[in-house]
Tab-separated table of C-alpha atoms (C1' of nucleotides) in Angstrom:
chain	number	residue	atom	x	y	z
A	260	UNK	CA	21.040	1.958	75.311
A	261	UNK	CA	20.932	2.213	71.686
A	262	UNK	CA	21.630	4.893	69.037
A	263	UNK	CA	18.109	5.648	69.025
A	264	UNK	CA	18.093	6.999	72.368
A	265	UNK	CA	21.213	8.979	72.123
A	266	UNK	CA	20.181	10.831	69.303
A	267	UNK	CA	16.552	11.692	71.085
A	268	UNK	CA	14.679	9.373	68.362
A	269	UNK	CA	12.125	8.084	70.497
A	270	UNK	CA	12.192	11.013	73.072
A	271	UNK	CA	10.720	14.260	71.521
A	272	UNK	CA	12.539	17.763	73.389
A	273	UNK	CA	15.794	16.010	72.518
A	274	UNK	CA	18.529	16.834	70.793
A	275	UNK	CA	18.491	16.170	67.067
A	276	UNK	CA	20.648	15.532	63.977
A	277	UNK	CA	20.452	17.268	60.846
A	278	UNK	CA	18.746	14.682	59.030
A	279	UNK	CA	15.986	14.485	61.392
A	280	UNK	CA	15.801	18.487	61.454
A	281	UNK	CA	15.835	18.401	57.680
A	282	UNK	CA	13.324	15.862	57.091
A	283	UNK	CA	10.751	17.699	60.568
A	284	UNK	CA	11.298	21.206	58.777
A	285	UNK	CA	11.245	20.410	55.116
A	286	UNK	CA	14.565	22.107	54.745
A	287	UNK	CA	17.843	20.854	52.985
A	288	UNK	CA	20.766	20.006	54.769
A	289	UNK	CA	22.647	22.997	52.831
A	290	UNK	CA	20.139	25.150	54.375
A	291	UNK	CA	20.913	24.132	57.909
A	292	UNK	CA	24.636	24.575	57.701
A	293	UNK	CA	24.401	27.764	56.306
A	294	UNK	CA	21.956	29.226	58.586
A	295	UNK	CA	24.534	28.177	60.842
A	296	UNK	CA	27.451	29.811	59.239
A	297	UNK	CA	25.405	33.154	58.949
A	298	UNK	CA	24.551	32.744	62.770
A	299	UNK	CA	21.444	31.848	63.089
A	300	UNK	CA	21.541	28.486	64.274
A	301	UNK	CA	24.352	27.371	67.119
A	302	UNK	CA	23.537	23.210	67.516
A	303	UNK	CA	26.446	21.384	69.534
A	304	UNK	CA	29.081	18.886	67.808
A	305	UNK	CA	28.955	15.064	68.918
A	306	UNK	CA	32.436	14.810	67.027
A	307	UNK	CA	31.620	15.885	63.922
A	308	UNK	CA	28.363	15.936	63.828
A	309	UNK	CA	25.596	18.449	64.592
A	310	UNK	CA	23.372	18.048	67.096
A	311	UNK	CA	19.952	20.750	67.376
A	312	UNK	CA	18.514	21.453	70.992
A	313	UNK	CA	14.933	22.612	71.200
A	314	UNK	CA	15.355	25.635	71.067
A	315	UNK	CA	17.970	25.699	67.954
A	316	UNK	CA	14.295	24.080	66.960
A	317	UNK	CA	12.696	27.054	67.653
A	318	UNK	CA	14.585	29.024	66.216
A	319	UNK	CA	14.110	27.023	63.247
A	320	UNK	CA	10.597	27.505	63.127
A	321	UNK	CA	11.008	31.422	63.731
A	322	UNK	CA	13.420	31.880	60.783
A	323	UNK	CA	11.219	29.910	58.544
A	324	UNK	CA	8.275	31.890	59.604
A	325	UNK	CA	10.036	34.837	59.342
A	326	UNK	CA	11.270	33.872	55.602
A	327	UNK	CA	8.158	33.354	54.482
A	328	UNK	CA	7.176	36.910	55.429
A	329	UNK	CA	9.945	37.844	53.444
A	330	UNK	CA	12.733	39.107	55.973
A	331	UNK	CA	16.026	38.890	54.771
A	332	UNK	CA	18.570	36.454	57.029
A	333	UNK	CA	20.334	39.106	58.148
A	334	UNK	CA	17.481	40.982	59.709
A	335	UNK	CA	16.483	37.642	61.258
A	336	UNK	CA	19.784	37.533	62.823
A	337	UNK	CA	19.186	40.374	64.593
A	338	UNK	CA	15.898	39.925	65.801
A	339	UNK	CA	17.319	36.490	67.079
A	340	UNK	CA	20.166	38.250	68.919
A	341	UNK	CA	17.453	40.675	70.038
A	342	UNK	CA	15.480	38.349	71.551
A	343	UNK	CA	18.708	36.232	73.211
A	344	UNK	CA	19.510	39.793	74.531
A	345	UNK	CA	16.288	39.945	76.129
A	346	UNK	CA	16.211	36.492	77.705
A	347	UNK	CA	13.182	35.315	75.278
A	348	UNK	CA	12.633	32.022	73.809
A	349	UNK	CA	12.617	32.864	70.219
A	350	UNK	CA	9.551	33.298	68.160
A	351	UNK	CA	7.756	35.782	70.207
A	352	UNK	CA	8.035	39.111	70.182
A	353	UNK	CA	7.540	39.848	66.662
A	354	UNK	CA	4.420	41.965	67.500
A	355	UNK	CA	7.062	44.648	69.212
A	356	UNK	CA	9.775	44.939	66.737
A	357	UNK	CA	10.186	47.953	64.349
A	358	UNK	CA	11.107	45.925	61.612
A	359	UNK	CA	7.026	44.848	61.368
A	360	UNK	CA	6.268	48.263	60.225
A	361	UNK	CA	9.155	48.583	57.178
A	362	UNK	CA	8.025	44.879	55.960
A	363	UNK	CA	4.220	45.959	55.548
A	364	UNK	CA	5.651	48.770	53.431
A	365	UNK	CA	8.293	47.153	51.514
A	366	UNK	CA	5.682	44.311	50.791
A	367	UNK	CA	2.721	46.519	50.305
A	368	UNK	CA	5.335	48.500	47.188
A	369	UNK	CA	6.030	44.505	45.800
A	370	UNK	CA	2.602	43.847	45.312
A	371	UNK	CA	1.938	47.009	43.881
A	372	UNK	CA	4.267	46.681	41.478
A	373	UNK	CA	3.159	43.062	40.278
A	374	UNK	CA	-0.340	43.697	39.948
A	375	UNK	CA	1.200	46.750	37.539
A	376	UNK	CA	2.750	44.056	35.666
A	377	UNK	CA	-0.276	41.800	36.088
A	378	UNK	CA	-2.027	44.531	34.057
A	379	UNK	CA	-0.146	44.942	31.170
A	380	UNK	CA	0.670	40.526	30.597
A	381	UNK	CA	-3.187	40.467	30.803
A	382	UNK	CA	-3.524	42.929	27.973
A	383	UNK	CA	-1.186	40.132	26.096
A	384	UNK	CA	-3.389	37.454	26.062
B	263	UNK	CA	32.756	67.474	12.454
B	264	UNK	CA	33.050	67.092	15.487
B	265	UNK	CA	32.585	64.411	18.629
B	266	UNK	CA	28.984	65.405	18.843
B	267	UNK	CA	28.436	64.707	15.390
B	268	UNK	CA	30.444	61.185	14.838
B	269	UNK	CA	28.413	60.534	18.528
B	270	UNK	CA	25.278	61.124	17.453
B	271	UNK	CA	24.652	63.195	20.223
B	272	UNK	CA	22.554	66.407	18.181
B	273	UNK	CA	21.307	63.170	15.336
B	274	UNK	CA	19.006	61.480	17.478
B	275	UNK	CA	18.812	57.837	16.031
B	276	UNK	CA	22.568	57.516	15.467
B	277	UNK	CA	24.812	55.583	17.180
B	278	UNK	CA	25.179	56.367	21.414
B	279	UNK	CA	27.772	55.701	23.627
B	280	UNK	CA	27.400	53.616	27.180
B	281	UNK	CA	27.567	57.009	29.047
B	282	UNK	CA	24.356	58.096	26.529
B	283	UNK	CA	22.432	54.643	26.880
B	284	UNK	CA	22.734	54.697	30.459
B	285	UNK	CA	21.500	58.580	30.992
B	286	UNK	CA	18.488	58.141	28.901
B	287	UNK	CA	17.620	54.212	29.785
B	288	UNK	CA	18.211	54.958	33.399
B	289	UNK	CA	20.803	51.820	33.903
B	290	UNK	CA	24.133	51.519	34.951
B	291	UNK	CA	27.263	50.405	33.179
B	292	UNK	CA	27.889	47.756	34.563
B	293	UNK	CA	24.101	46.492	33.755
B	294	UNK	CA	25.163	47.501	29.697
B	295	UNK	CA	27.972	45.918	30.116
B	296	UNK	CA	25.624	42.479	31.778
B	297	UNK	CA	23.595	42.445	29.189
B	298	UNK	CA	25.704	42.313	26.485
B	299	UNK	CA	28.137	39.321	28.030
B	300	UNK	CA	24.387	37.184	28.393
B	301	UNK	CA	23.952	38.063	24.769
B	302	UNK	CA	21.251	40.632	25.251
B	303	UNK	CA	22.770	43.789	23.721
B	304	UNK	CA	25.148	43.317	20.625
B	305	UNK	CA	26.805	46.888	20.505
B	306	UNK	CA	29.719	47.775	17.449
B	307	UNK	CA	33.208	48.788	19.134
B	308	UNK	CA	34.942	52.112	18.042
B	309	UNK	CA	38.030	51.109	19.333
B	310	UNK	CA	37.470	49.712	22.190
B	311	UNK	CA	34.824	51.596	23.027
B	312	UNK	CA	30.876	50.488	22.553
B	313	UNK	CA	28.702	52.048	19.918
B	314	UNK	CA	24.969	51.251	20.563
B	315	UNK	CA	22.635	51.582	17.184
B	316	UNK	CA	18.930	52.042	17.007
B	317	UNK	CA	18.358	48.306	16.999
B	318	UNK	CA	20.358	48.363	20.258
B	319	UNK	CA	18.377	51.061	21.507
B	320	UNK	CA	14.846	49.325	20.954
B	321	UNK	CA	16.394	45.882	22.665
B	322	UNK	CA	17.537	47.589	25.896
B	323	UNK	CA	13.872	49.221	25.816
B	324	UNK	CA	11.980	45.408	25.570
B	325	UNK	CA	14.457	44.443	28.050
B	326	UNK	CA	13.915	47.120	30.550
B	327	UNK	CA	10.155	46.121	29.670
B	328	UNK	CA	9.957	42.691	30.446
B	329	UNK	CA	12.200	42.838	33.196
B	330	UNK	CA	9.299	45.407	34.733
B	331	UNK	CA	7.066	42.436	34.055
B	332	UNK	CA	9.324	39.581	36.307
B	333	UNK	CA	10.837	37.858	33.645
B	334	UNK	CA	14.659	36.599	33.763
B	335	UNK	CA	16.786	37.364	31.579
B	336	UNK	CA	17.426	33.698	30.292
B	337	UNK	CA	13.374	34.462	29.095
B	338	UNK	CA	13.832	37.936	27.624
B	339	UNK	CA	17.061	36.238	25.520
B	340	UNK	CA	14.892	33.677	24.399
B	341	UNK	CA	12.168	36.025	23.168
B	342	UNK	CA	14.651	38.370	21.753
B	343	UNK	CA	16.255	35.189	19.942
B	344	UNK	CA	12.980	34.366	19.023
B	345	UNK	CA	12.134	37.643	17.496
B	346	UNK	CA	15.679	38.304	15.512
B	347	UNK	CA	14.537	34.523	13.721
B	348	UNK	CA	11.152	36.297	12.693
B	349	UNK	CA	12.751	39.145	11.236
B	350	UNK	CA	10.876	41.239	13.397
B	351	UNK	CA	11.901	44.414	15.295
B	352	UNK	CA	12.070	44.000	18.934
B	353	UNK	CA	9.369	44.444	21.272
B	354	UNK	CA	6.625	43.770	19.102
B	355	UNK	CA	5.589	40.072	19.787
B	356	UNK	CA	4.546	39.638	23.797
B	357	UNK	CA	1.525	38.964	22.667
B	358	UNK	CA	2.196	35.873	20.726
B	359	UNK	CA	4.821	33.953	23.319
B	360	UNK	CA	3.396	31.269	25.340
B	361	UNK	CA	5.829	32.885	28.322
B	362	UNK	CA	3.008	35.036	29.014
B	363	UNK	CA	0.820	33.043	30.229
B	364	UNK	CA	2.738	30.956	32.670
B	365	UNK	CA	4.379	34.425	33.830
B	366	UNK	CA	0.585	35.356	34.879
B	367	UNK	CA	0.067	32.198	36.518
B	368	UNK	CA	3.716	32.911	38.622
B	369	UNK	CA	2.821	36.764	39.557
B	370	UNK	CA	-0.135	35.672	40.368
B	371	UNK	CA	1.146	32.780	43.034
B	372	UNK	CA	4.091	35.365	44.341
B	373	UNK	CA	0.837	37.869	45.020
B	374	UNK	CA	-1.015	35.550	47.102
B	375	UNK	CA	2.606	34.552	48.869
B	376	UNK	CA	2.470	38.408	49.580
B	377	UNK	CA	-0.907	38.584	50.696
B	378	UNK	CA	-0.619	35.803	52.994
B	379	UNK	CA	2.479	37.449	54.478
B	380	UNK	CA	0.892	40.929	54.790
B	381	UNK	CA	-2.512	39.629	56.464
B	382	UNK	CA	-0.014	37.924	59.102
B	383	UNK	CA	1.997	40.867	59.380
B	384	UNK	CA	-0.584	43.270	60.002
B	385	UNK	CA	-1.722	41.149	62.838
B	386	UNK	CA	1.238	41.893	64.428
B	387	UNK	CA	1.181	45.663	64.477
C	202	DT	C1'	47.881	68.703	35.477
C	203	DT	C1'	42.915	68.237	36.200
C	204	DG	C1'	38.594	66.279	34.806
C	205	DC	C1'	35.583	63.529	32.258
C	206	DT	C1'	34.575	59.242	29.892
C	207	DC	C1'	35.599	54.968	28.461
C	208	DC	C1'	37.688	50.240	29.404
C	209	DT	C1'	38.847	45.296	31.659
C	210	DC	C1'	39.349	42.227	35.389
C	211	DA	C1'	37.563	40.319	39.416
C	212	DC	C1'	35.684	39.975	44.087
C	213	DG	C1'	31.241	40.802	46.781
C	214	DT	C1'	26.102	40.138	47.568
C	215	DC	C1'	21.881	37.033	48.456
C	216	DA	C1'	20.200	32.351	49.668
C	217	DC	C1'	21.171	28.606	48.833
C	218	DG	C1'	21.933	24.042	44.932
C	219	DT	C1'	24.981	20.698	43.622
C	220	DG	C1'	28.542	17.750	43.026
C	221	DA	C1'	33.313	15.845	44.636
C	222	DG	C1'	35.520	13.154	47.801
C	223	DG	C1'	35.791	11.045	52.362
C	224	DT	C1'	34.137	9.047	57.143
C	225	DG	C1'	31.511	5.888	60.537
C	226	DG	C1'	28.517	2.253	62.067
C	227	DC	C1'	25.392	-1.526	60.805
D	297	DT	C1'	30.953	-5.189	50.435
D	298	DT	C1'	26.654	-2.517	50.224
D	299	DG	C1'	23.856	1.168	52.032
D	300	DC	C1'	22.739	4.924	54.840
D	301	DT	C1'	24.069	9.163	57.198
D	302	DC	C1'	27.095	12.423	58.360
D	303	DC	C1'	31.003	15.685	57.032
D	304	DT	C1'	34.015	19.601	54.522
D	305	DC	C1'	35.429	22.198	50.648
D	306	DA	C1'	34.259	24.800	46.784
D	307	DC	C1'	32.206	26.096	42.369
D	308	DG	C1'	27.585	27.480	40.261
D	309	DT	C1'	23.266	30.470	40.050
D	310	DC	C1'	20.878	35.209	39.570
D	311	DA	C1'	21.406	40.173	38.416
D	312	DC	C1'	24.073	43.027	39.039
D	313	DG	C1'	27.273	46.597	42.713
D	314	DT	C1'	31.643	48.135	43.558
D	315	DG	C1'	36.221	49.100	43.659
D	316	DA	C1'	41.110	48.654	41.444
D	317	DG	C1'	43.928	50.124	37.962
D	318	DG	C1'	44.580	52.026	33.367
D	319	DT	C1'	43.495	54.715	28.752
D	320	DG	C1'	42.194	58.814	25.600
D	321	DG	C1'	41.043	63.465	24.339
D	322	DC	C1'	40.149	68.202	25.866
DNA sequence: TTGCTCCTCACGTCACGTGAGGTGGC
DNA sequence: TTGCTCCTCACGTCACGTGAGGTGGC
């Protein structure tokens, strides 16, 4: 029994370390710790170190997704408790939360506003 | 003579307070105050109080301008720099710096960033 | 005295980046 | 010893917001 299998290495569903989550997510490790110290991530200690279950994966992959839709981490933080509070593995009910509806808006103004901008650099060329 | 005068306040193109340049430029104090510690805004001191000249008045407006238009304020220092070495009065040139163009090519990426969000948000409505 | 306007720190926000300085196992 | 991975502070970035605490002239 070697480090490999202790750390889930060679056994996908396993618990991970940060390295591994950074390098399978494309996110720094400055990103995972402080996801964690705004709550949105909750992986176990093997001493000192972190160690991600699957679904601290999943919630990975929801808050990314969610990021790139433009939510800020603190509405992701309650959509993850909302979903904990409703005994869901996260990344699925997106399609039933209010917040849906504000984001098309908010987004919808954004774009608005650079194609404005768009307008007038153009007439600078 | 009094305050109104030495103001400016019934001379339009005299010198204006903070209070002034923030009524009629729609910007806070504080964001005066910003401006002028990154080198933006270069306003005299009666006292210790601010006195913002025409000049002043024409920055803030380019400013306000290319801010509008996504640029930091790092960029719009630059330009202003840029501008003050030409002699020129501020908020003529856009259409001669080279910023332009890669600021088109950025809006233009954070619009299809936007899109891509919206189309996936919408499906979840 | 009240009320308005001006001022200077200086901490808070947002989502991290970036060292500094140290540990543990091969 | 070198090299890799993990860690904890803690300051820096961006464009300000927001008090705290004080001044000056009507």
């Amino acid at each position: 029994m070697h480090m490999g299998e202790i750390r889930g290495l060679d056994r996908p569903g396993r618990q991970m370390t940060t390295g591994e989550m950074s390098r399978e997510h494309q996110v720094s490790l400055r990103t995972l710790r402080f996801y964690e110290d705004r709550g949105l991530l909750h992986p176990l200690r093997d001493g000192v170190s972190r160690l991600y279950s699957n679904h601290d994966r999943l919630s990975l992959r929801f808050i990314l997704r969610c990021r790139r839709l433009g939510f800020t981490l603190s509405q992701i933080h309650d959509m993850l408790d909302k979903q904990l509070f409703e005994g869901e593995t996260p990344g699925l009910d997106l399609s039933r939360d209010k917040k849906v509806e504000a984001q098309i808006t908010h987004l919808e103004r954004r774009r608005r506003e650079i194609d404005e901008a768009l307008t007038e650099l153009r007439r600078y060329e």
